[in-house]
Amino acid sequence: IIPGQWHEVVQHVTVNPGHLDMWLDGTKVLSQDRTISNNPTQEPVDCLFFSTFYGGNDASFAPPTTTEIDFADFVVSTTPL
C-alpha cells in the first residue's frame, strides 16, 4: 500500500456456507472459509457495519503524527461487481 494514494478494497461474502474473498487494488489477497452463521435458515444479510481502529488500549499505540483517512465510493450489492 502506498500512503497518499487511493486504494480499492473489494470483499465478497457468502453466508451459509460462509466464505470470504478479498481483493486489494485488483489483486486477490484473501480467500477463506468462515463461520458467518450457524443457522442455515437465517434471514439474508440486511445491514453493513463499517469500523476502523488505529492502535491499542493505551497511548503507546498512538501514531507519531496526525493521520487522516478518507473513504469514498462505497457500493453494496447482492451480485459481484
Short mmCIF file of C-alpha atoms in Angstrom, two decimals, residues 53-65:
data_model
loop_
_atom_site.label_atom_id
_atom_site.label_comp_id
_atom_site.label_asym_id
_atom_site.label_seq_id
_atom_site.Cartn_x
_atom_site.Cartn_y
_atom_site.Cartn_z
CA PHE A 53 -9.40 1.10 14.51
CA TYR A 54 -5.91 2.52 14.88
CA GLY A 55 -3.86 1.26 17.76
CA GLY A 56 -4.37 -0.47 21.05
CA ASN A 57 -5.56 0.34 24.52
CA ASP A 58 -3.04 2.98 25.64
CA ALA A 59 -1.09 5.98 24.31
CA SER A 60 1.89 3.85 23.22
CA PHE A 61 -0.19 2.67 20.24
CA ALA A 62 -0.93 6.21 19.02
CA PRO A 63 0.52 7.28 15.65
CA PRO A 64 3.62 9.50 15.87
CA THR A 65 1.98 12.23 13.78
#
